[in-house]
XYZ file of N, CA and C in Angstrom:
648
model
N 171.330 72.594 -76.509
C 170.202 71.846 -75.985
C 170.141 72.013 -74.469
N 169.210 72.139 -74.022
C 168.437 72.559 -72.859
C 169.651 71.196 -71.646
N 169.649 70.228 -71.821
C 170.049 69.071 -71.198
C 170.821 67.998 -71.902
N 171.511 68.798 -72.929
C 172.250 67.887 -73.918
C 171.088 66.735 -74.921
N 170.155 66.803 -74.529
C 169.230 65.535 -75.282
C 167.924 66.215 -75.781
N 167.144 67.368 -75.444
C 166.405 68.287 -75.649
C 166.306 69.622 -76.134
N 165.730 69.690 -77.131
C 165.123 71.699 -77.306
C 163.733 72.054 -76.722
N 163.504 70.812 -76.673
C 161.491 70.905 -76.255
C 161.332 72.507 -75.158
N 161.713 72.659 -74.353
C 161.347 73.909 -73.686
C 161.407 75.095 -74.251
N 162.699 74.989 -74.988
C 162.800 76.239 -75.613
C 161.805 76.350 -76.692
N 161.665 75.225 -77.299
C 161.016 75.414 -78.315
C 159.131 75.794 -77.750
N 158.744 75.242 -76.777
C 157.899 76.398 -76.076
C 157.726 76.909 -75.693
N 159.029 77.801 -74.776
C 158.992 78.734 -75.200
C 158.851 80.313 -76.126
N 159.384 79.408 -77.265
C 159.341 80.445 -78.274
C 158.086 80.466 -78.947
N 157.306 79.317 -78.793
C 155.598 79.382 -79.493
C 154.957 79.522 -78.612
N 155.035 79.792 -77.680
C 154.395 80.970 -76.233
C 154.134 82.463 -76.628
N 155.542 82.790 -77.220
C 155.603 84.132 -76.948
C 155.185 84.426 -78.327
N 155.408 83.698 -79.111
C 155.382 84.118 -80.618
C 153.985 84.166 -80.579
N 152.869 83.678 -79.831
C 151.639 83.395 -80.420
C 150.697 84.294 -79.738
N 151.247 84.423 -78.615
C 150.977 85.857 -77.443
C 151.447 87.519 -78.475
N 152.568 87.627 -78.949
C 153.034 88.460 -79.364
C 152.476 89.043 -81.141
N 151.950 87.794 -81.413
C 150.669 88.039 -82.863
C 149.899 88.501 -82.578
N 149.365 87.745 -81.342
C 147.643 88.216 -80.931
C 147.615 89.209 -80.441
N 148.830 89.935 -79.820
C 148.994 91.620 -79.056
C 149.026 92.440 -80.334
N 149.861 92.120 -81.188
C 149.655 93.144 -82.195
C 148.919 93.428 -83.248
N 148.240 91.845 -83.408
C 146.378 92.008 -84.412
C 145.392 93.041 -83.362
N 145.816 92.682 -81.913
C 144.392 92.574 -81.372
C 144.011 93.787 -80.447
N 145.549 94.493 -79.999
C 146.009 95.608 -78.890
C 145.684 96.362 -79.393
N 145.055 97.613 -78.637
C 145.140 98.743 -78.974
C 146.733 99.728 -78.745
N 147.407 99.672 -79.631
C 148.683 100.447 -79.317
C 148.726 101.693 -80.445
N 149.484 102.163 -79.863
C 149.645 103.264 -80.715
C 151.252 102.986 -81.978
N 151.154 103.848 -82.532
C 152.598 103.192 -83.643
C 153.866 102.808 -82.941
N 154.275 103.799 -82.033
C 155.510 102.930 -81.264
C 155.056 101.708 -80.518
N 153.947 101.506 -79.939
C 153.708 100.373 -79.461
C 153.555 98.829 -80.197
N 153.148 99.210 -81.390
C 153.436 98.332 -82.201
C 154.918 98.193 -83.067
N 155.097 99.089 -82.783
C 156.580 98.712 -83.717
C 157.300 98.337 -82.479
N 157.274 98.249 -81.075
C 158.087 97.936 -80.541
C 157.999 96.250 -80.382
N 156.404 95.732 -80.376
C 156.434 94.490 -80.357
C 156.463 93.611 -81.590
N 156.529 94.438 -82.765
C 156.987 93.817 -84.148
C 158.260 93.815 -84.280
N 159.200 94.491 -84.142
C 160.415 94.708 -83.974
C 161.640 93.471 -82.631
N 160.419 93.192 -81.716
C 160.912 91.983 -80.734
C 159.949 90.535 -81.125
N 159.201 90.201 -81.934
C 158.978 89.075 -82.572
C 160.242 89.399 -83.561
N 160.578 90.448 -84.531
C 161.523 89.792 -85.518
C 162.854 89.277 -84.988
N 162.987 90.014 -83.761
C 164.455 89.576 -83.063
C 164.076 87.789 -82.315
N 163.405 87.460 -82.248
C 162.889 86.174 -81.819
C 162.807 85.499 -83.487
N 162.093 85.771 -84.103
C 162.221 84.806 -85.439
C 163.793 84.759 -85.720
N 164.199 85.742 -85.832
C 165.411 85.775 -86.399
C 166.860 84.854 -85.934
N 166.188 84.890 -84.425
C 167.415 83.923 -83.760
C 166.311 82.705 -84.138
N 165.672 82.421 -84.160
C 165.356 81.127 -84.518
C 165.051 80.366 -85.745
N 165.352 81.331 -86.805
C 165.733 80.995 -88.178
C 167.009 80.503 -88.080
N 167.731 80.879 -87.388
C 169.384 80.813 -87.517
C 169.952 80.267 -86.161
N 168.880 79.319 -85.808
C 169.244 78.465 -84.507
C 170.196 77.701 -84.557
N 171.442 77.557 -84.038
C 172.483 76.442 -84.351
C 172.746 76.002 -82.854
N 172.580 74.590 -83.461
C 172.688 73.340 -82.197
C 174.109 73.388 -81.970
N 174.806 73.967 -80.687
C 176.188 73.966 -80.336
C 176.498 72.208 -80.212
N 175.289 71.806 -79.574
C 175.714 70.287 -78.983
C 176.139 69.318 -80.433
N 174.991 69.162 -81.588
C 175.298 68.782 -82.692
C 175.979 69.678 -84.302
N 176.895 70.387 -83.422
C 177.448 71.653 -84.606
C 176.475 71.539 -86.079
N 175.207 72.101 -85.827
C 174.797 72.065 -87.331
C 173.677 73.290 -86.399
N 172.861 73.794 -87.971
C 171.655 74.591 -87.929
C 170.258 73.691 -88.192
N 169.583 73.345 -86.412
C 168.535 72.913 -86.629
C 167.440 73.116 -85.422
N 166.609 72.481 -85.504
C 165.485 72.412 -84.442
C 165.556 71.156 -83.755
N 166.650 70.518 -83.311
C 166.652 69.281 -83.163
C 165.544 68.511 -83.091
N 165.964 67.629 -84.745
C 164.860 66.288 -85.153
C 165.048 65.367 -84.710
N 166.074 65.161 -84.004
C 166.639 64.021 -83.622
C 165.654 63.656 -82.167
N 164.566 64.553 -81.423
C 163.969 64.817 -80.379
C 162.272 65.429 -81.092
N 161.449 64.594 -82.061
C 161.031 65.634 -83.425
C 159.759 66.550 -82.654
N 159.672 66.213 -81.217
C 158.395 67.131 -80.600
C 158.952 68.385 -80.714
N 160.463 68.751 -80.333
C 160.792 69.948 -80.635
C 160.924 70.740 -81.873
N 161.212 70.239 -83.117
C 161.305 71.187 -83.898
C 159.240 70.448 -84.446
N 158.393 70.099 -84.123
C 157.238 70.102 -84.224
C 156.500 71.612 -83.628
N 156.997 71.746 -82.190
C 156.576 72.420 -81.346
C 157.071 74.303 -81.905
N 158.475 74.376 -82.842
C 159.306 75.296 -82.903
C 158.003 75.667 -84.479
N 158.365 74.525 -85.426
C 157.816 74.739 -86.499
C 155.815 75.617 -86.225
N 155.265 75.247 -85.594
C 153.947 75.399 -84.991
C 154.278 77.281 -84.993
N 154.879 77.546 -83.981
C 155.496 78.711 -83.363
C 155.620 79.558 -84.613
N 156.341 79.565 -85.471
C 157.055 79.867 -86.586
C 156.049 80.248 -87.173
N 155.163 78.604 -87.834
C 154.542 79.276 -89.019
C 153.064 80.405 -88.140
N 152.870 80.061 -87.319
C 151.859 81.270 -87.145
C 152.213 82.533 -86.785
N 153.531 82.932 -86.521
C 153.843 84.018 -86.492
C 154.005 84.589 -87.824
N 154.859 83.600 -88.989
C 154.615 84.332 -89.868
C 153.324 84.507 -90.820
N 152.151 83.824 -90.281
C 151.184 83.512 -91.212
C 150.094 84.912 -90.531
N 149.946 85.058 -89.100
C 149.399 85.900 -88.462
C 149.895 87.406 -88.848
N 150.647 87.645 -89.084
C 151.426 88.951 -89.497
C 152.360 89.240 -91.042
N 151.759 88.221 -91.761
C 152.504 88.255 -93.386
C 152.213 89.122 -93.904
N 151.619 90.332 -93.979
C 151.451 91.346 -94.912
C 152.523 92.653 -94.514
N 152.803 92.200 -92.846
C 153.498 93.124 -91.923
C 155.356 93.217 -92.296
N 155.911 92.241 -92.426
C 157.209 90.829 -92.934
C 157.618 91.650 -94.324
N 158.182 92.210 -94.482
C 159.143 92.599 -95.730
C 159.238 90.760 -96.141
N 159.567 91.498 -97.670
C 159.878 90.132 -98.596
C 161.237 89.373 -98.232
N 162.018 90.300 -97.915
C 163.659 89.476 -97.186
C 163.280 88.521 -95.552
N 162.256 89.458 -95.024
C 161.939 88.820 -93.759
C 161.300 87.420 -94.031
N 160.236 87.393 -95.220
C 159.327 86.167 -95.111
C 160.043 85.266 -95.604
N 161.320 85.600 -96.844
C 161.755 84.566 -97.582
C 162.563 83.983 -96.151
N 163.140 84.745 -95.124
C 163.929 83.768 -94.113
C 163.524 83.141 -93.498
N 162.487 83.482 -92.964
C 161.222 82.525 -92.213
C 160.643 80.897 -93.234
N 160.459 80.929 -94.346
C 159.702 80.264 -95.367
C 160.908 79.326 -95.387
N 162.725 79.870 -95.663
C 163.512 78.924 -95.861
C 164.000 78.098 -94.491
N 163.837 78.981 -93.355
C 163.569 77.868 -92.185
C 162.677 77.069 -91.663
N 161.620 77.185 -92.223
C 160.814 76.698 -91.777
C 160.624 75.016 -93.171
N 161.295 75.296 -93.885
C 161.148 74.149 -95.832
C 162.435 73.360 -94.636
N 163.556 74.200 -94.293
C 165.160 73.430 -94.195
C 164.806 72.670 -92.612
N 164.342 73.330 -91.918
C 164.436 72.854 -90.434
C 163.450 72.240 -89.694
N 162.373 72.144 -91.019
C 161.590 71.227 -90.373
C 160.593 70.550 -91.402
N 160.519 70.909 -92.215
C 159.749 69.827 -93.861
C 160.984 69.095 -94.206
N 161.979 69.382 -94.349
C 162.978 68.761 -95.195
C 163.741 67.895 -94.081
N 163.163 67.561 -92.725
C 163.593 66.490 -91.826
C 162.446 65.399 -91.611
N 161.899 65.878 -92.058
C 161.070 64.271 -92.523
C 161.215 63.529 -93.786
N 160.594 61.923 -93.198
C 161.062 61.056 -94.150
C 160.416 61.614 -95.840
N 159.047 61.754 -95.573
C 158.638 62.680 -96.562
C 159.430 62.889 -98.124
N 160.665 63.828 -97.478
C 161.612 64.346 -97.869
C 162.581 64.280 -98.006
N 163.026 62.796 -97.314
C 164.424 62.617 -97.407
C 164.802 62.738 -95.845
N 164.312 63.215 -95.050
C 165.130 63.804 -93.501
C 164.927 61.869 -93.003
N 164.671 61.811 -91.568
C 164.878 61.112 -90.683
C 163.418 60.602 -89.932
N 162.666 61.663 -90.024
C 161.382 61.668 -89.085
C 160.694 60.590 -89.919
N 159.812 59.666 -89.725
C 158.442 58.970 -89.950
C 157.596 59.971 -89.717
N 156.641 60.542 -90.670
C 155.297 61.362 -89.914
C 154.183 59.941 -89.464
N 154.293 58.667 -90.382
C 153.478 57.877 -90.241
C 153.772 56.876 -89.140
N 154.532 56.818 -88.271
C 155.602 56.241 -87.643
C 155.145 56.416 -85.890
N 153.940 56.882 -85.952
C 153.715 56.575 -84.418
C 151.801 56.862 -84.570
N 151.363 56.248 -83.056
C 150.004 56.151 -82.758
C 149.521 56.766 -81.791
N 150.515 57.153 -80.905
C 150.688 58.215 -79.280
C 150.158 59.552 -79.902
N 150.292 60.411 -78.811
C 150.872 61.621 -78.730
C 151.570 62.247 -79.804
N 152.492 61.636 -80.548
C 153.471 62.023 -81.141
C 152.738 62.092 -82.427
N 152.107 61.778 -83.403
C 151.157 61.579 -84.337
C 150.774 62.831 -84.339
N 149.714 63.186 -83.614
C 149.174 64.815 -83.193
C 149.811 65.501 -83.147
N 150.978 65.684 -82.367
C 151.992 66.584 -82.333
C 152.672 67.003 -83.428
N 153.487 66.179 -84.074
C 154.223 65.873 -85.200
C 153.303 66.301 -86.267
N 152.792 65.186 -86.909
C 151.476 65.826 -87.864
C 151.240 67.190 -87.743
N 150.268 67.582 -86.486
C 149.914 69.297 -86.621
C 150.941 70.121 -86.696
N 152.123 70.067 -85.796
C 153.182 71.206 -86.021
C 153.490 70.889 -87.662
N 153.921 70.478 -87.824
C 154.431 70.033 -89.494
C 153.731 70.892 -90.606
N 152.293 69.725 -90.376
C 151.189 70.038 -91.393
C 150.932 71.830 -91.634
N 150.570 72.172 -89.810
C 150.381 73.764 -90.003
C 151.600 74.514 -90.930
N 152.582 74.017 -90.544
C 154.231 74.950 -91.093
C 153.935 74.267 -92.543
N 153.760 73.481 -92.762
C 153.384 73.457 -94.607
C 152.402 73.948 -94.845
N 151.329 74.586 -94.885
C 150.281 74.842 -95.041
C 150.833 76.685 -94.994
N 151.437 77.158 -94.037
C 151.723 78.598 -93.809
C 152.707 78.763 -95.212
N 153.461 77.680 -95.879
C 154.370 78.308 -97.583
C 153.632 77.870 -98.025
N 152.524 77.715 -98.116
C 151.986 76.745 -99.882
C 152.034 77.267 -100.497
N 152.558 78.556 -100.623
C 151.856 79.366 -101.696
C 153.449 79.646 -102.385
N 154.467 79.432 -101.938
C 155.891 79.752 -101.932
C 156.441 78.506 -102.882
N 156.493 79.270 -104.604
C 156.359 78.083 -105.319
C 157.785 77.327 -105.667
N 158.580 78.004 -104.888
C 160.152 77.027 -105.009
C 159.820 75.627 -103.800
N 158.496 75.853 -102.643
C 158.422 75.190 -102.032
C 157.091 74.002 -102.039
N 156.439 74.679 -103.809
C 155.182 73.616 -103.222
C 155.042 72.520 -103.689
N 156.096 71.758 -104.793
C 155.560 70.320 -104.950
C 156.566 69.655 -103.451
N 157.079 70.349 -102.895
C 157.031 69.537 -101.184
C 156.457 69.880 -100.602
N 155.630 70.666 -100.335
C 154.765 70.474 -99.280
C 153.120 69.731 -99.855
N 153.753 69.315 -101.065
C 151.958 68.655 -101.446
C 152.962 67.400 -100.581
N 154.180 66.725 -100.679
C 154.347 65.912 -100.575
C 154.138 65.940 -99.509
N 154.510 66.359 -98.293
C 154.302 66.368 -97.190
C 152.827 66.406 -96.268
N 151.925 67.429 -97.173
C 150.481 67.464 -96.771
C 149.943 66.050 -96.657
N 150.267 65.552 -97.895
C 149.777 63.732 -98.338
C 149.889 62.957 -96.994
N 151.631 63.236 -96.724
C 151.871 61.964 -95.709
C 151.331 62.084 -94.591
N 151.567 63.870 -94.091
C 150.550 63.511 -92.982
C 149.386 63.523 -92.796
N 148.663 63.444 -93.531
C 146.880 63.289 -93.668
C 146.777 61.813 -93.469
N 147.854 61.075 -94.199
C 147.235 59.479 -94.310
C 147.347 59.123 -92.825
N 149.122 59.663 -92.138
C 149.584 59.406 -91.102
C 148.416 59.934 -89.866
N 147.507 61.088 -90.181
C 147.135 61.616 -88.991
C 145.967 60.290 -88.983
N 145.136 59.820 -90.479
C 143.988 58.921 -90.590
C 144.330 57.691 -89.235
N 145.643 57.072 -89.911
C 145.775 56.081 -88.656
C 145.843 56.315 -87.243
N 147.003 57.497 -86.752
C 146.568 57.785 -85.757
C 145.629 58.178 -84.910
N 144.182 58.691 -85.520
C 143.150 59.107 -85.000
C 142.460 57.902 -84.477
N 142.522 56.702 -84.896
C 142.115 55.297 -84.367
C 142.032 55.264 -83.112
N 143.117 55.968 -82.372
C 143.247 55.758 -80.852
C 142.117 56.269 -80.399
N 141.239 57.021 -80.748
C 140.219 57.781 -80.269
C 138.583 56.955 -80.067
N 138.740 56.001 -81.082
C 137.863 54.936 -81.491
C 137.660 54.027 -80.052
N 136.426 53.399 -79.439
C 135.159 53.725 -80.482
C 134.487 54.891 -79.704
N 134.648 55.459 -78.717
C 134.084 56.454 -77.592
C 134.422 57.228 -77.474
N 136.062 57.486 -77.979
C 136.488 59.242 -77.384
C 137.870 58.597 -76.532
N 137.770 57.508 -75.690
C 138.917 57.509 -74.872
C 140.341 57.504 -75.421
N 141.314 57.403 -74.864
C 142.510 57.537 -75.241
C 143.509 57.186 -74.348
N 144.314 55.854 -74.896
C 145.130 55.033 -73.960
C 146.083 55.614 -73.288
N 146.802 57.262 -73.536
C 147.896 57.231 -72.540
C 147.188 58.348 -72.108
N 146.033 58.525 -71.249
C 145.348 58.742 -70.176
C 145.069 60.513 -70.749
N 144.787 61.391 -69.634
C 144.226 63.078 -70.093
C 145.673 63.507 -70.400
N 146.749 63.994 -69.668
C 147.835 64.745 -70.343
C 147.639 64.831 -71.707
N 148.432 63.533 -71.846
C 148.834 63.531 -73.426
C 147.604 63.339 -74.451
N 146.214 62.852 -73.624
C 145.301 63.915 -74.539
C 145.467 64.620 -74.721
N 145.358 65.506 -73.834
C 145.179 67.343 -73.910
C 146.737 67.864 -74.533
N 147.814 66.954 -74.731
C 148.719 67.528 -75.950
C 148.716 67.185 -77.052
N 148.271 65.598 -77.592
C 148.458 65.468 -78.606
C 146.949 66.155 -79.193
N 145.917 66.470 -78.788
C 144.767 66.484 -79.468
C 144.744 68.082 -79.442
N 145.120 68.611 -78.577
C 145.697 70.195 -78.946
C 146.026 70.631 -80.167
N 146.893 69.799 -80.911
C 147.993 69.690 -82.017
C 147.066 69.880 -82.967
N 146.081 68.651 -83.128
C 145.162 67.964 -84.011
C 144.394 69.088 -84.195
N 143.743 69.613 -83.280
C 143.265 70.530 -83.463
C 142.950 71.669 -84.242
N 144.525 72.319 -84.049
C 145.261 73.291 -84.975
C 145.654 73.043 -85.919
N 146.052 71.612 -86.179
C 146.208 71.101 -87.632
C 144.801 71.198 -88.171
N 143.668 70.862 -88.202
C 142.025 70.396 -88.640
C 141.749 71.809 -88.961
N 142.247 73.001 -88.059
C 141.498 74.494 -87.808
C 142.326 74.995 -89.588
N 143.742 74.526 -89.448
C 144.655 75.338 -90.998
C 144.052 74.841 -91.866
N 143.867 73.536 -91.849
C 143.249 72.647 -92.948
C 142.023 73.591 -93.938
N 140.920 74.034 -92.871
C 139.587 74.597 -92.589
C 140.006 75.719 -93.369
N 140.361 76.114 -92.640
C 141.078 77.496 -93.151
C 141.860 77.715 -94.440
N 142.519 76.721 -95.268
C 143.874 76.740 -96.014
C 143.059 76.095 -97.168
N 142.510 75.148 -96.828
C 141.734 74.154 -97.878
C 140.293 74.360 -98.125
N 139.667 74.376 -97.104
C 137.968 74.715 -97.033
C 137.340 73.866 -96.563
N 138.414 72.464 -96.370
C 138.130 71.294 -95.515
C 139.202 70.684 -94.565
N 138.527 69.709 -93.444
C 139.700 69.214 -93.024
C 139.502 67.320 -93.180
N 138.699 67.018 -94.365
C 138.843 65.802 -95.273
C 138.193 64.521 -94.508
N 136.972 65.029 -93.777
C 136.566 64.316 -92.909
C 137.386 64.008 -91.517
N 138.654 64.213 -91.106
C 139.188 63.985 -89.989
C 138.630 63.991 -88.459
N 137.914 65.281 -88.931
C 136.944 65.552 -87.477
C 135.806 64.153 -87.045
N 135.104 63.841 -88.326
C 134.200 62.756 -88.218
C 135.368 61.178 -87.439
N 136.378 61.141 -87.380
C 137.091 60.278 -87.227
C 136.189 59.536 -85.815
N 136.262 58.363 -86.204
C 135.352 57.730 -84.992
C 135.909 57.713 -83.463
N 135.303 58.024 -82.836
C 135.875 58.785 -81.505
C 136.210 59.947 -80.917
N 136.405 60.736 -81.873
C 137.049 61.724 -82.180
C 136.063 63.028 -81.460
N 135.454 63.322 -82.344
C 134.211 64.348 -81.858
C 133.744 64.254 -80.403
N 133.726 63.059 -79.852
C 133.089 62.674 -78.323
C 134.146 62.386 -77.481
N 135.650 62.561 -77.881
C 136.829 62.810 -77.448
C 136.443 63.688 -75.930
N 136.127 64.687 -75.833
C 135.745 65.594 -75.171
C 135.086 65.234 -73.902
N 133.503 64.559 -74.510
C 132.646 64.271 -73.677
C 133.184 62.893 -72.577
N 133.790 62.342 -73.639
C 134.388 61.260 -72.531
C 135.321 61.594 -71.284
């Protein structure tokens, strides 16, 4: 841990580069070594972070115990592997899919872990929720993994319903622009997989306040 009490940097670190390093290789014009050189340094980045072990708490995790970070790690993760899954040998995706079920679905309460997804109204709601939600949404299809992630989809949909309240009745939002502009970031990208994964995002967007979030 970054300061004995944190992964948060690293962990955006690594969904910096991971999300920069998708969009270079959907979007670049490279030639074959150029792409194999930056597919080849995302797998060396997934790979240490499939197999991240917390020296401070001798175990293999994203520290939940801090849950913006493995929120922020999980986010990272699943769009790297969701942006480039056809690219991912079957040994590659199954390691990605089982870190992403072990180190960060299976640490919520959900599931048995520690986290509340329903358990806050801040910042942390958005955060939590979207990193999560997106990283369940990137296995659904991974059927040793999907009657948990229905479980998990559930909780945080109800969890994101309450938290969106804060937004009510105008758009404003009590812990001022920052942590707007992080937790509603989140929300965002959670609403966009939803769209994308489902064909809806279950009215969330209509959430009162929500839409004029912006304008305010």
């Amino acid at each position: 841990l970054t300061d004995g009490q944190r992964l948060l940097s690293i962990s955006r670190d690594v969904m910096d580069k991971l999300i920069a390093w998708s969009l270079l290789y959907r979007l670049g014009d490279y030639d074959e070594a150029g792409k194999t050189a930056i597919f080849n340094r995302m797998w060396a980045e997934l790979h240490a972070v499939c197999n991240f072990y917390d020296e401070t708490n001798k175990k293999y995790s994203w520290h939940p115990e801090h849950f913006l970070d493995t929120a922020e790690m999980a986010l990272g993760v699943a769009l790297a592997y969701d942006w480039l899954y056809d690219e991912w040998t079957s040994a590659q995706r199954a390691e990605i899919e089982k870190a992403i079920y072990e180190l960060a679905l299976k640490q919520t309460s959900a599931l048995g872990g520690t986290y509340n997804l329903a358990g806050a109204t801040n910042n942390w709601n958005g955060v939590c929720n979207g990193g999560i939600m997106t990283a369940a949404l990137a296995i659904a299809n991974v059927e040793a993994y999907q009657k948990d992630v229905i479980t998990v989809l559930g909780t945080s949909i109800k969890a994101v319903e309450k938290g969106m309240w804060v937004y009510a009745p105008d758009g404003g939002y009590e812990e001022g622009p920052g942590y707007w502009g992080y937790g509603t970031t989140y929300l965002h990208s959670f609403m966009s997989a939803l769209d994308k994964a489902c064909g809806t995002n279950y009215g969330l967007f209509e959430s009162p306040g929500f839409a004029a979030s912006a304008y305010f």
